[in-house]
Structures are given as structure tokens and as C-alpha cells.
Coordinates of C-alpha atoms and ligand atoms in Angstrom, one line a residue:
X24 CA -38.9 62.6 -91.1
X25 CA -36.5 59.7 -92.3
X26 CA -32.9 61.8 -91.3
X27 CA -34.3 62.1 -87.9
X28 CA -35.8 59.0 -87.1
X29 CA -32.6 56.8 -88.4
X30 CA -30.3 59.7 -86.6
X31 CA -32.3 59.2 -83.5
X32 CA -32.2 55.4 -83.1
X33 CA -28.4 55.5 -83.6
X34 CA -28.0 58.5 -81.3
X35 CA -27.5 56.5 -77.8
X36 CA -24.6 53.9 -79.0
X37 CA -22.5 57.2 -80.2
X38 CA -23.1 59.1 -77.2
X39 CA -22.1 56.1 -75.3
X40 CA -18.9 55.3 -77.3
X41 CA -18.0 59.2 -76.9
X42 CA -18.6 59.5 -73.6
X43 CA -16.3 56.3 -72.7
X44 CA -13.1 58.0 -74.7
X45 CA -13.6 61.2 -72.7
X46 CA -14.4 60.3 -69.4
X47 CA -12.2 57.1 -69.4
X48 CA -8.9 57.5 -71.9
X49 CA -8.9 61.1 -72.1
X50 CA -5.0 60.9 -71.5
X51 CA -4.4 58.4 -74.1
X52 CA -2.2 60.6 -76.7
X53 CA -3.1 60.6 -80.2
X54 CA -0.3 62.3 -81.9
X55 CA 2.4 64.8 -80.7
X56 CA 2.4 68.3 -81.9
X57 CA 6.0 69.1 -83.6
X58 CA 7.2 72.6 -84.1
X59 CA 6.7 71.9 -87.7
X60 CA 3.6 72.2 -87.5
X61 CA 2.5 74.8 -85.1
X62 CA 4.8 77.2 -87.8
X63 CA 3.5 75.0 -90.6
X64 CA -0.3 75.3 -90.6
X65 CA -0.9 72.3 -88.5
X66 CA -0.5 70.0 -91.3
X67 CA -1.1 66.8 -90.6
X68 CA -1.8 67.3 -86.7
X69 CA -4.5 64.3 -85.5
X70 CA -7.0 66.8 -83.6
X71 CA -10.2 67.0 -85.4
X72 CA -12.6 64.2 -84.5
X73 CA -15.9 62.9 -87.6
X74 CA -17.2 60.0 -88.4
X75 CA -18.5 61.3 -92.0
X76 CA -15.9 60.8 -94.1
X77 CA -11.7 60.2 -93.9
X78 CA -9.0 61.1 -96.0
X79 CA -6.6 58.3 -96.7
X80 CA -3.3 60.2 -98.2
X81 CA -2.8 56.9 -100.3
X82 CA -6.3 56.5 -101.6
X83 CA -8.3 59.7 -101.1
X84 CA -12.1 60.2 -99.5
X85 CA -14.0 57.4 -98.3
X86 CA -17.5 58.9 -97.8
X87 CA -19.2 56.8 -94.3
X88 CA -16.4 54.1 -95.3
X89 CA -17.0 54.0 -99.2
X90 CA -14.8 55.2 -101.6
X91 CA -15.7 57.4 -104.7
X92 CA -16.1 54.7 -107.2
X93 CA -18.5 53.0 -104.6
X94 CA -20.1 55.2 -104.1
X95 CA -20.9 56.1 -107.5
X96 CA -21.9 52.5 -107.9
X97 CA -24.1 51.6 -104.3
X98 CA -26.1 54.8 -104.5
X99 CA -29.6 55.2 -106.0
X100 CA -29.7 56.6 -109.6
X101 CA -31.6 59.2 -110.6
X102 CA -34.2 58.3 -113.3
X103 CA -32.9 58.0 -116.4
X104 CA -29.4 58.6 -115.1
X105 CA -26.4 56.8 -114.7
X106 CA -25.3 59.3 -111.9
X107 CA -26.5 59.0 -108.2
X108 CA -29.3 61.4 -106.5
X109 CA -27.9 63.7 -104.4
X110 CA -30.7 63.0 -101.9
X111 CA -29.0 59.6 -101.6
X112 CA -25.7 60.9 -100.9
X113 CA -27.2 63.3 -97.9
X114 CA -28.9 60.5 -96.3
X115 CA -25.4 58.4 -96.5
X116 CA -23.3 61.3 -95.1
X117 CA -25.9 62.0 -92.3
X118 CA -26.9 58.2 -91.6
X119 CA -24.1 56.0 -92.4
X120 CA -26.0 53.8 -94.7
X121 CA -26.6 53.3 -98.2
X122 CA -30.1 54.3 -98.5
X123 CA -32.8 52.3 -100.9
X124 CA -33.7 54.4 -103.5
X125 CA -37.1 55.2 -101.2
X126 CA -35.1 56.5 -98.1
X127 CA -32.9 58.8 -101.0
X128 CA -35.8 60.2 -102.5
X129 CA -38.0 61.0 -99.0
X130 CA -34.5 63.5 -98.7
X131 CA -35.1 65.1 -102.3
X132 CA -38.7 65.5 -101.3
X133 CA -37.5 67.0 -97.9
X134 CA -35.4 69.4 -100.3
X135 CA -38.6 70.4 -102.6
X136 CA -40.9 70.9 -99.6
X137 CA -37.8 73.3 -98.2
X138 CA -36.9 75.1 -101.3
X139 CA -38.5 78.2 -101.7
X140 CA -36.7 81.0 -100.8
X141 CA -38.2 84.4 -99.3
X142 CA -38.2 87.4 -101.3
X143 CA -35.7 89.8 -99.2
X144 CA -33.2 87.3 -100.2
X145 CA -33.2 87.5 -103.8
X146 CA -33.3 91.2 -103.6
X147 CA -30.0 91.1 -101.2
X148 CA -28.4 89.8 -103.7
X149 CA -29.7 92.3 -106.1
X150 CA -28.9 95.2 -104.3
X151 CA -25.0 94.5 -104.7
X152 CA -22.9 95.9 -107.3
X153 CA -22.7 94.2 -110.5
X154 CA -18.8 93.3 -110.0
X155 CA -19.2 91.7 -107.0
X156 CA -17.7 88.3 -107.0
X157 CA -20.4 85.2 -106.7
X158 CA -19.0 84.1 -104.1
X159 CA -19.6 87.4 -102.1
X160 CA -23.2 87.2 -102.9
X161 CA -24.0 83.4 -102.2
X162 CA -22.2 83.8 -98.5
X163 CA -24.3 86.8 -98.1
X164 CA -27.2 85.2 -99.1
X165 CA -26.6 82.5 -96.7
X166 CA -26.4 85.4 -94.1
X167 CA -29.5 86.9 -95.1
X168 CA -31.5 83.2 -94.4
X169 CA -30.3 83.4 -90.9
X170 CA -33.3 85.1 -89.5
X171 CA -35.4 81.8 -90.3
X172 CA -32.9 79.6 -88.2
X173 CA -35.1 77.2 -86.3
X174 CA -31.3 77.0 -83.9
X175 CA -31.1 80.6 -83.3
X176 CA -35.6 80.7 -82.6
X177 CA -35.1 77.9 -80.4
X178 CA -32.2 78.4 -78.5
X179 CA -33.0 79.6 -75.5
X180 CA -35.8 77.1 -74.8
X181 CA -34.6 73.6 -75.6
X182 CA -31.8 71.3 -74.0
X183 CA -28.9 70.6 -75.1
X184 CA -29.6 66.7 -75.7
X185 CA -32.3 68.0 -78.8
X186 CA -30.1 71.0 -80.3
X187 CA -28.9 68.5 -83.3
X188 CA -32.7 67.7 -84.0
X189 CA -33.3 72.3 -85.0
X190 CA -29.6 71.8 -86.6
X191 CA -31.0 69.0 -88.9
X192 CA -34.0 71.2 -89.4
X193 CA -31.9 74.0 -90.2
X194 CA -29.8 72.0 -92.5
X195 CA -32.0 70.9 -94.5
X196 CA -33.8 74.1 -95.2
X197 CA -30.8 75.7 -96.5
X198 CA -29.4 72.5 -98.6
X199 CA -32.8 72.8 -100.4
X200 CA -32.2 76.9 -101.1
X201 CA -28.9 76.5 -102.0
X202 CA -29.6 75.2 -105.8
X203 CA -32.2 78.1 -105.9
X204 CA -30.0 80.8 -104.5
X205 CA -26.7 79.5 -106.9
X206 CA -29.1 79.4 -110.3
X207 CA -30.6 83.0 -109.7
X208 CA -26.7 84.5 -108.9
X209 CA -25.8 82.8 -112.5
X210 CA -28.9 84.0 -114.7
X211 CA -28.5 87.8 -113.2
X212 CA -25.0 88.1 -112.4
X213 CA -24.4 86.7 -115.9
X214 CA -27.4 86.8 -118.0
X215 CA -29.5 90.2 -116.3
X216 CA -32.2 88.1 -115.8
X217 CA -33.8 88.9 -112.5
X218 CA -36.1 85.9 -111.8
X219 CA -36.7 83.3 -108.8
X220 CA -35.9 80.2 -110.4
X221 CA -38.4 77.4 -109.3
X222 CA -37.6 73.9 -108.1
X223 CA -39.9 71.2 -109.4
X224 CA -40.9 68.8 -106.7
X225 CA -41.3 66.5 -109.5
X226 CA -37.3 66.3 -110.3
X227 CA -34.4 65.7 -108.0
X228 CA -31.6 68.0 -107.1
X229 CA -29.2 67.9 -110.1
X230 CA -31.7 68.2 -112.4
X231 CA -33.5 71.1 -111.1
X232 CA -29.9 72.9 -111.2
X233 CA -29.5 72.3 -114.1
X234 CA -32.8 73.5 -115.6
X235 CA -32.9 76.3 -113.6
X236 CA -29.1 77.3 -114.6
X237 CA -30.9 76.8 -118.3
X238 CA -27.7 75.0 -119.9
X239 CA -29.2 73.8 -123.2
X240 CA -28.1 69.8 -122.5
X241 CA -30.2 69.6 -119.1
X242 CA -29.9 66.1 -118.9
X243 CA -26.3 65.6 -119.7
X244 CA -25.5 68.6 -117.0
X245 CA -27.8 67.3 -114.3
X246 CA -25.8 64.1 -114.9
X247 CA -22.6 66.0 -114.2
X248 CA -23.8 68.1 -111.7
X249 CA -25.0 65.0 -109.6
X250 CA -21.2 63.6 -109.8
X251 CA -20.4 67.3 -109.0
X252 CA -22.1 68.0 -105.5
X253 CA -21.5 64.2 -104.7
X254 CA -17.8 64.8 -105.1
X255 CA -17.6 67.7 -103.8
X256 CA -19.0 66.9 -100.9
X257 CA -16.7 66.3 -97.9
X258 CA -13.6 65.9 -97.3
X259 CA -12.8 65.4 -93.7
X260 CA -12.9 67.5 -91.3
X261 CA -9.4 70.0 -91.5
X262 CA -9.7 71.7 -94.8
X263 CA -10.6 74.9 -94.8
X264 CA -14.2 75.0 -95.8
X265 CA -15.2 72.7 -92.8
X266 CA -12.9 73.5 -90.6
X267 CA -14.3 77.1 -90.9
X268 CA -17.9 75.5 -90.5
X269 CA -17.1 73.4 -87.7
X270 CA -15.5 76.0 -85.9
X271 CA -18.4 78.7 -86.2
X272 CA -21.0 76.1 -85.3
X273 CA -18.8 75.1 -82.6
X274 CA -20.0 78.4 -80.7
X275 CA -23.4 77.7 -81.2
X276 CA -23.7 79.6 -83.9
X277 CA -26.7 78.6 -86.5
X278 CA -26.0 76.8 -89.3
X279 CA -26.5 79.8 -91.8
X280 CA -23.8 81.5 -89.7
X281 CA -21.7 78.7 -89.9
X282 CA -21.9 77.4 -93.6
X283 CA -21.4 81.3 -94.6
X284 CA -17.9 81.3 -92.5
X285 CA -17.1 78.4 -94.4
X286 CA -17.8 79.7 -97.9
X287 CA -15.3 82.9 -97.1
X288 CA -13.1 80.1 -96.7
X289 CA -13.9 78.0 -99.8
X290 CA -13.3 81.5 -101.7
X291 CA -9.6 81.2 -101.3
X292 CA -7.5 81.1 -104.1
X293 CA -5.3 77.8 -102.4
X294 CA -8.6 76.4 -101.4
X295 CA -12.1 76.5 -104.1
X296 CA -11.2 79.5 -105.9
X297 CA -8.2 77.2 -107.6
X298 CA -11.1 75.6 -109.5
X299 CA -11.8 79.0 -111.5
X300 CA -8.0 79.3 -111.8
X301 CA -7.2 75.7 -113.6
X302 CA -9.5 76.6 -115.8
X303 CA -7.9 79.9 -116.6
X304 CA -4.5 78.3 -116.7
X305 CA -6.0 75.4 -119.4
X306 CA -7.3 78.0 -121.7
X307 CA -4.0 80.2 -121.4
X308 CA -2.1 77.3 -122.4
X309 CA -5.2 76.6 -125.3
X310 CA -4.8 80.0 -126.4
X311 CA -0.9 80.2 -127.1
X312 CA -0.2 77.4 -128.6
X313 CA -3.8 77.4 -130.7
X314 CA -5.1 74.4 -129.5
X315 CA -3.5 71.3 -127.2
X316 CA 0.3 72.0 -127.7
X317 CA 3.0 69.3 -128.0
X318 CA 4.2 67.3 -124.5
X319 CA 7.7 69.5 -125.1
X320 CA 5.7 72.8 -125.2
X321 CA 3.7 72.3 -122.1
X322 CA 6.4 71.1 -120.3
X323 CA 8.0 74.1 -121.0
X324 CA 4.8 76.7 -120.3
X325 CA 4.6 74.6 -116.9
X326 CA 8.4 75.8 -115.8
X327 CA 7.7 79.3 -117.1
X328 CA 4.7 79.3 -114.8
X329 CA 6.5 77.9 -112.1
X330 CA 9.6 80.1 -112.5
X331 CA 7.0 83.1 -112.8
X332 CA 6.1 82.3 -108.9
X333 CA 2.9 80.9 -109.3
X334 CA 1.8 77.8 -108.6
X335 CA 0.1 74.9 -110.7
X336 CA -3.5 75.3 -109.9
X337 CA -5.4 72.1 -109.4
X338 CA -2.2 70.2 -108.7
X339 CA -0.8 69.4 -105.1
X340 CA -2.6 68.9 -101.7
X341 CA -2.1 68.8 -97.8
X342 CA -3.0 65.3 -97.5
X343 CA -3.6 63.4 -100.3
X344 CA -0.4 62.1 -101.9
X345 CA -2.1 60.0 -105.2
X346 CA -4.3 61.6 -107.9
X347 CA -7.3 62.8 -106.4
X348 CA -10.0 59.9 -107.1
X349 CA -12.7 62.9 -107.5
X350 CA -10.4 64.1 -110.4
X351 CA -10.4 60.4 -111.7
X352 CA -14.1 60.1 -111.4
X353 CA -14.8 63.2 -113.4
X354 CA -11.6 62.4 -116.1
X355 CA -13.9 59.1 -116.6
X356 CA -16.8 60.8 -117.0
X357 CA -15.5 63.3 -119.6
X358 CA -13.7 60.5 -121.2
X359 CA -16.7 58.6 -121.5
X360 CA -19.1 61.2 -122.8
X361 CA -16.7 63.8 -124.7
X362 CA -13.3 62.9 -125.2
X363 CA -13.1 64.4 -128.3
X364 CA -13.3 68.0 -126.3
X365 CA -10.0 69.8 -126.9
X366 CA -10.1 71.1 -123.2
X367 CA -10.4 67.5 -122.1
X368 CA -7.3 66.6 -124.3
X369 CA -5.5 69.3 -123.0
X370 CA -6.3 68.2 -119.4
X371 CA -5.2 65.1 -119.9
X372 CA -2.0 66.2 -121.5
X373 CA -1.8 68.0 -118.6
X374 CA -2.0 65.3 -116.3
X375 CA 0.6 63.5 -118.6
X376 CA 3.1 66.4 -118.1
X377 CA 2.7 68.3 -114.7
X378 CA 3.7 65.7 -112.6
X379 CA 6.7 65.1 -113.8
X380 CA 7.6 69.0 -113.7
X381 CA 6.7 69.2 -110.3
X382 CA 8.4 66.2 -109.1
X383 CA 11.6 68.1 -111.1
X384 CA 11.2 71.0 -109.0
X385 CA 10.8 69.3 -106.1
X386 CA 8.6 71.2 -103.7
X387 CA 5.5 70.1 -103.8
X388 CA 5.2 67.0 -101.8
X389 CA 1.9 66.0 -104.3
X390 CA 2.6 66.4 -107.1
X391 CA -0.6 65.0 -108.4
X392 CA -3.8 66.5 -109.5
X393 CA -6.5 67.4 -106.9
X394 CA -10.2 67.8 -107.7
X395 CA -9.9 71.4 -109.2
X396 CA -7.6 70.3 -112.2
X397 CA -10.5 69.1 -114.2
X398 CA -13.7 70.2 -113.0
X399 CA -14.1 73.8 -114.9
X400 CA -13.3 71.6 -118.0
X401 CA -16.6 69.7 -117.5
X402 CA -18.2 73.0 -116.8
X403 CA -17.0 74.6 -119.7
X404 CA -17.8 71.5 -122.2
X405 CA -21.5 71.9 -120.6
X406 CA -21.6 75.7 -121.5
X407 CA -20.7 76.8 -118.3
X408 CA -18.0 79.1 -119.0
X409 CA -18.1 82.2 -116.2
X410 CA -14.9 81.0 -114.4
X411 CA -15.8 82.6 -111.4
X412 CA -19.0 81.3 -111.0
X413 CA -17.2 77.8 -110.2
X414 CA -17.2 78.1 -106.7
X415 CA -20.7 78.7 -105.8
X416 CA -21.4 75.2 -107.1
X417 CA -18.2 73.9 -105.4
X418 CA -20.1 75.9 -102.1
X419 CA -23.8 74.1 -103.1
X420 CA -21.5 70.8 -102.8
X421 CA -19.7 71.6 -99.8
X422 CA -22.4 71.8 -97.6
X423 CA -23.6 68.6 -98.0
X424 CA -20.8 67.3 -95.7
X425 CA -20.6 70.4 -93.9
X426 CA -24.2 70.7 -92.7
X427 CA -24.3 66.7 -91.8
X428 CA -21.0 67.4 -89.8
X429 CA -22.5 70.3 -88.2
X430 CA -25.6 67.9 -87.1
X431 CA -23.7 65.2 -85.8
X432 CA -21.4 67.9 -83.9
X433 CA -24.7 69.2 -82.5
X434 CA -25.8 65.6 -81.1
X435 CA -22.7 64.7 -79.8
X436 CA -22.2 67.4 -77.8
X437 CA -18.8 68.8 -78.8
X438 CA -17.6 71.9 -77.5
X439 CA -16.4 75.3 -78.5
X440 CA -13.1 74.7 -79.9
X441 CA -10.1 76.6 -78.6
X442 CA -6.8 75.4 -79.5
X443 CA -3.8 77.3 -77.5
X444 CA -1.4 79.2 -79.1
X445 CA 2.8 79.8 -78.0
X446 CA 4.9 82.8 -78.3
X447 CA 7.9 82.8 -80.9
X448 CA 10.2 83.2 -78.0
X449 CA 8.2 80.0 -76.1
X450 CA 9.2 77.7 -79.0
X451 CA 12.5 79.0 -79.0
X452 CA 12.9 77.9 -75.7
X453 CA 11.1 74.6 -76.2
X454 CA 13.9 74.3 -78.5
X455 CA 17.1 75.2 -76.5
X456 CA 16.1 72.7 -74.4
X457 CA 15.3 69.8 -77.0
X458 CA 18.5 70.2 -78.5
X459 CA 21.1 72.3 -75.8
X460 CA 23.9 73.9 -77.3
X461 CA 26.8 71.4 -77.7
X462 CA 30.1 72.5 -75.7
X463 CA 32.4 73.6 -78.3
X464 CA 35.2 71.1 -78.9
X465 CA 38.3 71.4 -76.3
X466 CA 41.5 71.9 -78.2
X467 CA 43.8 68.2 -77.3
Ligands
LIG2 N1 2.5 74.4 -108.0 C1 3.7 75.0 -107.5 N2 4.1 74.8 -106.3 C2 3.4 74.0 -105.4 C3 2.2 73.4 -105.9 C4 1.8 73.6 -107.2 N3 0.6 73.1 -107.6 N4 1.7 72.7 -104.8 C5 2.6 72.8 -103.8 N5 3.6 73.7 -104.2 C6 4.7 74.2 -103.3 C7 4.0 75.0 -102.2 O1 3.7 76.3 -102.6 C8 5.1 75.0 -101.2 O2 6.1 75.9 -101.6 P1 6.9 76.8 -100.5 O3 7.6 75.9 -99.6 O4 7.7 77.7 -101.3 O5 5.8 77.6 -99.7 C9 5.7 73.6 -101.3 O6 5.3 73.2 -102.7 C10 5.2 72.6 -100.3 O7 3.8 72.6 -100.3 P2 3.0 71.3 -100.0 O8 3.4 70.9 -98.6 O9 3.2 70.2 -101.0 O10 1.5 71.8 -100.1 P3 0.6 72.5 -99.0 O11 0.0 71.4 -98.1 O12 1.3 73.6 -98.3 O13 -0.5 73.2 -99.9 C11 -2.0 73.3 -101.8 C12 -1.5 72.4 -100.6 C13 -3.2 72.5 -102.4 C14 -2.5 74.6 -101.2 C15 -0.9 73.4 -102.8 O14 -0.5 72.2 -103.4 C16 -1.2 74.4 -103.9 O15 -1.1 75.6 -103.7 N6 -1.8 73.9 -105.1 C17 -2.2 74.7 -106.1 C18 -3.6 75.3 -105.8 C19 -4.7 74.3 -105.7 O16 -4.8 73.5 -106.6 N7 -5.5 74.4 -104.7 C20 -6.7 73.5 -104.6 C21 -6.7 72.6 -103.4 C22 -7.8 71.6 -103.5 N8 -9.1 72.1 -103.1 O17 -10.0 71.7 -103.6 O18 -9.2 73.0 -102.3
LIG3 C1 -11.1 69.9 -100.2 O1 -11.9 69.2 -100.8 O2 -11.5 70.6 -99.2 C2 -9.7 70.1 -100.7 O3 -9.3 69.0 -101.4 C3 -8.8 70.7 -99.7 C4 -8.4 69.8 -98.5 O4 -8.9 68.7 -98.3 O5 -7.5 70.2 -97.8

């Protein structure tokens, strides 16, 4: 298979250039930890180690090295589309090449031959309570596939050297579910309909999500939905979704295991879940003022949300201090196909106006839009419109980079993670004798 044979050749060099850092610089320091941010969330401490994609805070994701609009540009299209397959994307993330459109769509025939999805699953997520968030059943549903983890069946007799090559397998089999699994929680959880969805080995990825979500413009949404999981991919390694990933799989546990610790992550209101929120925020705004309001009356609404305690969903990040490029590339794509759409005005508006209020109040230290601000809008334009559901297909993107991270942290060897922790009373100390008490001053 083409991920494994191109992973395989390259597999030696890595191992070689990792080996040399640890065994002959390990003492070189990278960074110094401040008390900052051990009580600040460890924002911005250099400790987490991938070669799949970096976060420049001036520029955003570079995916293997390539930026968003490269990306967007190098990759196979999908026939008939302007948009990338998402085949082509996987085989970039896990190889570090641009693929030819043969190499992208051996991976999207890899997903069809992987797709189908037992039985027990589907009726997991049946089981549940209708009020159960999405979210809640696609990380169970990722749960439930564990008992068909080639990791987990094969752990106990392989090597260590060859646990990346049942990871890959193990990847790749739930990549190829993960359309499935997503459409059938949006036709029943939404629509009562309780039937497997079936991917066609004859289309690619975003098109058999969008048939089998049954939007009425399948083309124009498998178009989106390509930009979507592309996007949505990776983002290095310390957000939450793959740090959560990285550090499950970082005890061995499967894949399955992993990817589901990561979605409870991604189901946090600061982290995916904003992208349900935006939306709600947009259409509060929509709804008051009866359409897209003047600059004064936003900018207005904007303080009262502020001054309420809440924060501006889908603006502000940990790293990134520009606009998100992901939220640029799907601003262009609205713009270019619907920019008419009053939500897509109102975005924009938005855009025009938060910033400024934010920069006002002077907390946030982005005060930018990130990759939520806009992306419910393109949902919603597409007939997409159960806020909630956003997530799952924010999840279905995720694990794109997750899964090739998890791979590569499989081949390389790298070990359980265990970062130490300090009493309160420790950094106090560290403290006193960082900065001792000044003598008080001696009257002349
Ligand atoms: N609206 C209001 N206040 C904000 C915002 C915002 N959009 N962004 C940051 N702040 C506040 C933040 O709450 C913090 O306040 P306090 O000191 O009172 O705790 C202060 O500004 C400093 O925060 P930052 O260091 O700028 O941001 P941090 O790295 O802590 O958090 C986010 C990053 C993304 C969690 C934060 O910007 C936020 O809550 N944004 C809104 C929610 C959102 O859009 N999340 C999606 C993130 C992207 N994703 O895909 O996951
Ligand atoms: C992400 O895509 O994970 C978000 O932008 C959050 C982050 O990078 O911290």
C-alpha cells in the first residue's frame, strides 16, 4: 500500500536524525519554562516535537511546509472540482510530498475498501438518548470500533520497530468510517432516519459526505466539505484535540482509544464547540436587528456581549496572532460562490468590526478571527443548520492530522509522555529566591 511503502523508505533517515538529537544534544535547551506559564496553561512552552505541520503566529498552518493557499493550489482536484481530494491531503500529511493525482486517489480507494462499518456500531449510537449531544455519540462510536484495532490484536506479538505499520493500518480504517459514522449521526439524530449510509467506491471522500448527509447541492457541499476536512486538519501539535491524541496514543493506547480522547477535547466550548457557538452569536445578532445591522449597532452588541462576560466566539487564539488563513480561505470561498448570503455579509461585517472592539478592550492578545468565525456560515448557506452537529465534521477533519501524527509517533518511537508538575508553595520559593526581598530602606 502506497502510505506504507513511501513511509517505509523514508523511515531510516528520521530515525537516524532522532536518534542523533537524543543520544548526542540531549542537553541542548530549547526554551525555558517561566512561571507564567506553568500557571498559564503552558502557552507557548517549546516541548512538543512533529514534523506534520507548524504554526507560525504571524502566518498560520503550514501543512508538511505548505501553507493553506498552497495547498489549495498543489493538491490534486477532485473531478469536476475546484477543491482538493482529501485523499491527497492524507498522503501529504503522512508522506511529506505532494502526491500526483494517482498516489491521492490509491488513499481514497484505501478509504472505500475500509469504509464499511459493522453493525453493533450503528446500533450504539442508537441505543443513546435522543438528547444526547453528537459529539457524545461520534466519540463513542469511535470507542465502539476499538475491538477491530489491528494495534491492540497485535500488540503483544510484534516489535516495537513495526508498531507504526498496525497504527497506519488502524488509521486508515477508521479515517474511512468516520464519513459513514458522522452522516448516519446527522440523518437520525436530526432527520429519524435510521439507515447505514453507503460510501461509493466510485466517488472520493467529500463527495460521499455530502451525498450521504443528503444536502440537496451535493456538489457545491462536497466542494466545501473538501476545503472543510482539508482545513481542518492539523494544527500542530499543542492544541487540545492533538495534544489529547498524542498523549493517549503515547501509552500505547490504539488509535480508536486515542482519536476518541481527543474528540472529548475538541467538544470544548474554547476549543471545536466555538464553531456551533459563532454561529449562534451571527444569527442572534441577525435576529435583533432583522437582518445585517449597521457598523454602530454591532459594535455596540459586541460590548454588550463582552460586558455580559462572554467572550467573542470564533475570535482570538493561543498562537496565532493574524487572521486565521483557514478563515480567509473559507471567507474566499463564500465570497466567491455566495456573497450575496446575508450571513456571509454579516460575517464580514463582523470581521470589519470585532477587531477593533477587542483591541478596545484590550485582553485578548488576538484579536483576530480564528477558523470557527465563519465556518457554520458556509454550513448554514449549504442547508446545514443543526449547530451542534458542527463539531462532528470539525472531529471527521481533525483526525486527518491526528491519525498521521499518531503514525509517525508510532515509528519514531516516542515515549509515554509525563511532564512534572510543582507545588504552589515550590514556585513560591522558586520565586523568593529569583527576586529576594529588598532590605527596606535605612533612614539617613
Ligand atoms: N472574546 C473575549 N475575550 C477574549 C477573547 C474573545 N474572543 N479571546 C480572548 N479573550 C480574553 C481571554 O478570555 C482572556 O481573558 P482573562 O484574562 O480574563 O482570562 C484574555 O483575553 C487573554 O486571552 P488570550 O491569551 O488572548 O487567549 P488564550 O490563549 O487564553 O485563549 C482562545 C485562546 C481561543 C480560547 C480565546 O481567544 C477564546 O476564548 N476565544 C473565543 C472562543 C473561540 O473562538 N475558540 C475557538 C478556538 C479555535 N479552535 O478552533 O479551537
Ligand atoms: C485548532 O485548530 O486546534 C485551533 O485553532 C486551536 C489551537 O490551535 O490551539
Amino acid at each position: 500500500m502506497i502510505l506504507h511503502e513511501k513511509i517505509s523508505a523514508q523511515l531510516p533517515a528520521w530515525r537516524d536524525r532522532i536518534r542523533t538529537l537524543a543520544k548526542e544534544h540531549a542537553d541542548v535547551v530549547v526554551d525555558t519554562v517561566t512561571i507564567g506559564e506553568v500557571v498559564g496553561g503552558m502557552r507557548d512552552t517549546k516541548s512538543l516535537l512533529t514534523d506534520i505541520s507548524y504554526v507560525d503566529p504571524g502566518e498560520g498552518i503550514r501543512f508538511r511546509g505548505m501553507s493553506i493557499p498552497e495547498v489549495l493550489k498543489k493538491l490534486p482536484k477532485a473531478r469536476g472540482g475546484k477543491m482538493p481530494l482529501v485523499g491527497g491531503l492524507y498522503y501529504l500529511l503522512m508522506v511529506g510530498e505532494v502526491p500526483t493525482k494517482e498516489q491521492a486517489m490509491e488513499v481514497e480507494a484505501e478509504w472505500a475498501k475500509r469504509a464499511d462499518v459493522p453493525d453493533y456500531v450503528f446500533k450504539t449510537i442508537k441505543t443513546m438518548p435522543k438528547e444526547t449531544h453528537p459529539m457524545t455519540l461520534f466519540s463513542q462510536a469511535v470507542l465502539a470500533l476499538q475491538n477491530g484495532s489491528v494495534f491492540a490484536e497485535r500488540y503483544h506479538s510484534m516489535k516495537r520497530d513495526i508498531y507504526w505499520e498496525a497504527a497506519l493500518e488502524d488509521s486508515l480504517n477508521l479515517t474511512a468510517k468516520l464519513p459513514v459514522i458522522a452522516a448516519y449521526i446527522y440523518r437520525l439524530k436530526y432527520f429519524g432516519e435510521n439507515k447505514k449510509p453507503r460510501y461509493n467506491p466510485r466517488q472520493d471522500y467529500g463527495l460521499n459526505f455530502a451525498r450521504m448527509t443528503k444536502v440537496s447541492d451535493k456538489k457545491g457541499y462536497a466542494e466545501l466539505m473538501r476545503l472543510y476536512f482539508i482545513i481542518h486538519s492539523d494544527h500542530e501539535s499543542g492544541n487540545a484535540s492533538a495534544h489529547a491524541t498524542h498523549l493517549t496514543g503515547s501509552t500505547l493506547s490504539d488509535v480508536y482509544y486515542a482519536f476518541s480522547a481527543g474528540l472529548n477535547a475538541l467538544a470544548g466550548p474554547l476549543h471545536g464547540l466555538a464553531n456551533q457557538e459563532c454561529l449562534g452569536w451571527l444569527i442572534e445578532v441577525k435576529n435583533k436587528f432583522g437582518g445585517v445591522p449597521t457598523r454602530d449597532e454591532l459594535y455596540k452588541f459586541s460590548w454588550d456581549t463582552l460586558n455580559s462576560g462572554h467572550v467573542i466566539p470564533g475570535y482570538g487564539h493561543a498562537v496565532l496572532r493574524v487572521p486565521d488563513p483557514r478563515y480567509m480561505a473559507q471567507l474566499e470561498f463564500a465570497k466567491k460562490r455566495f456573497p450575496e448570503d446575508e450571513l456571509v455579509r454579516l460575517a464580514e461585517l463582523v470581521f470589519d468590526v470585532v477587531p477593533q472592539v477587542l483591541k478596545e478592550q484590550g485582553k485578548a492578545k488576538n484579536p483576530a478571527p480564528n477558523v470557527d468565525a465563519i465556518s457554520g456560515t458556509l454550513q448554514h448557506y449549504y442547508g446545514v443548520r443543526e449547530f451542534d452537529f458542527y463539531t462532528v465534521l470539525f472531529g471527521v477533519g481533525r483526525a486527518l492530522g491526528v491519525t498521521a501524527n499518531y503514525v509517525w509517533a508510532r515509528a519514531l518511537g516516542q515515549p509515554i509522555e509525563r511532564p512534572k508538575s510543582l507545588t504552589t508553595k515550590m514556585l513560591e520559593d522558586v520565586v523568593a529566591q529569583a527576586e529576594p526581598e529588598q532590605p527596606a530602606p535605612q533612614p539617613a
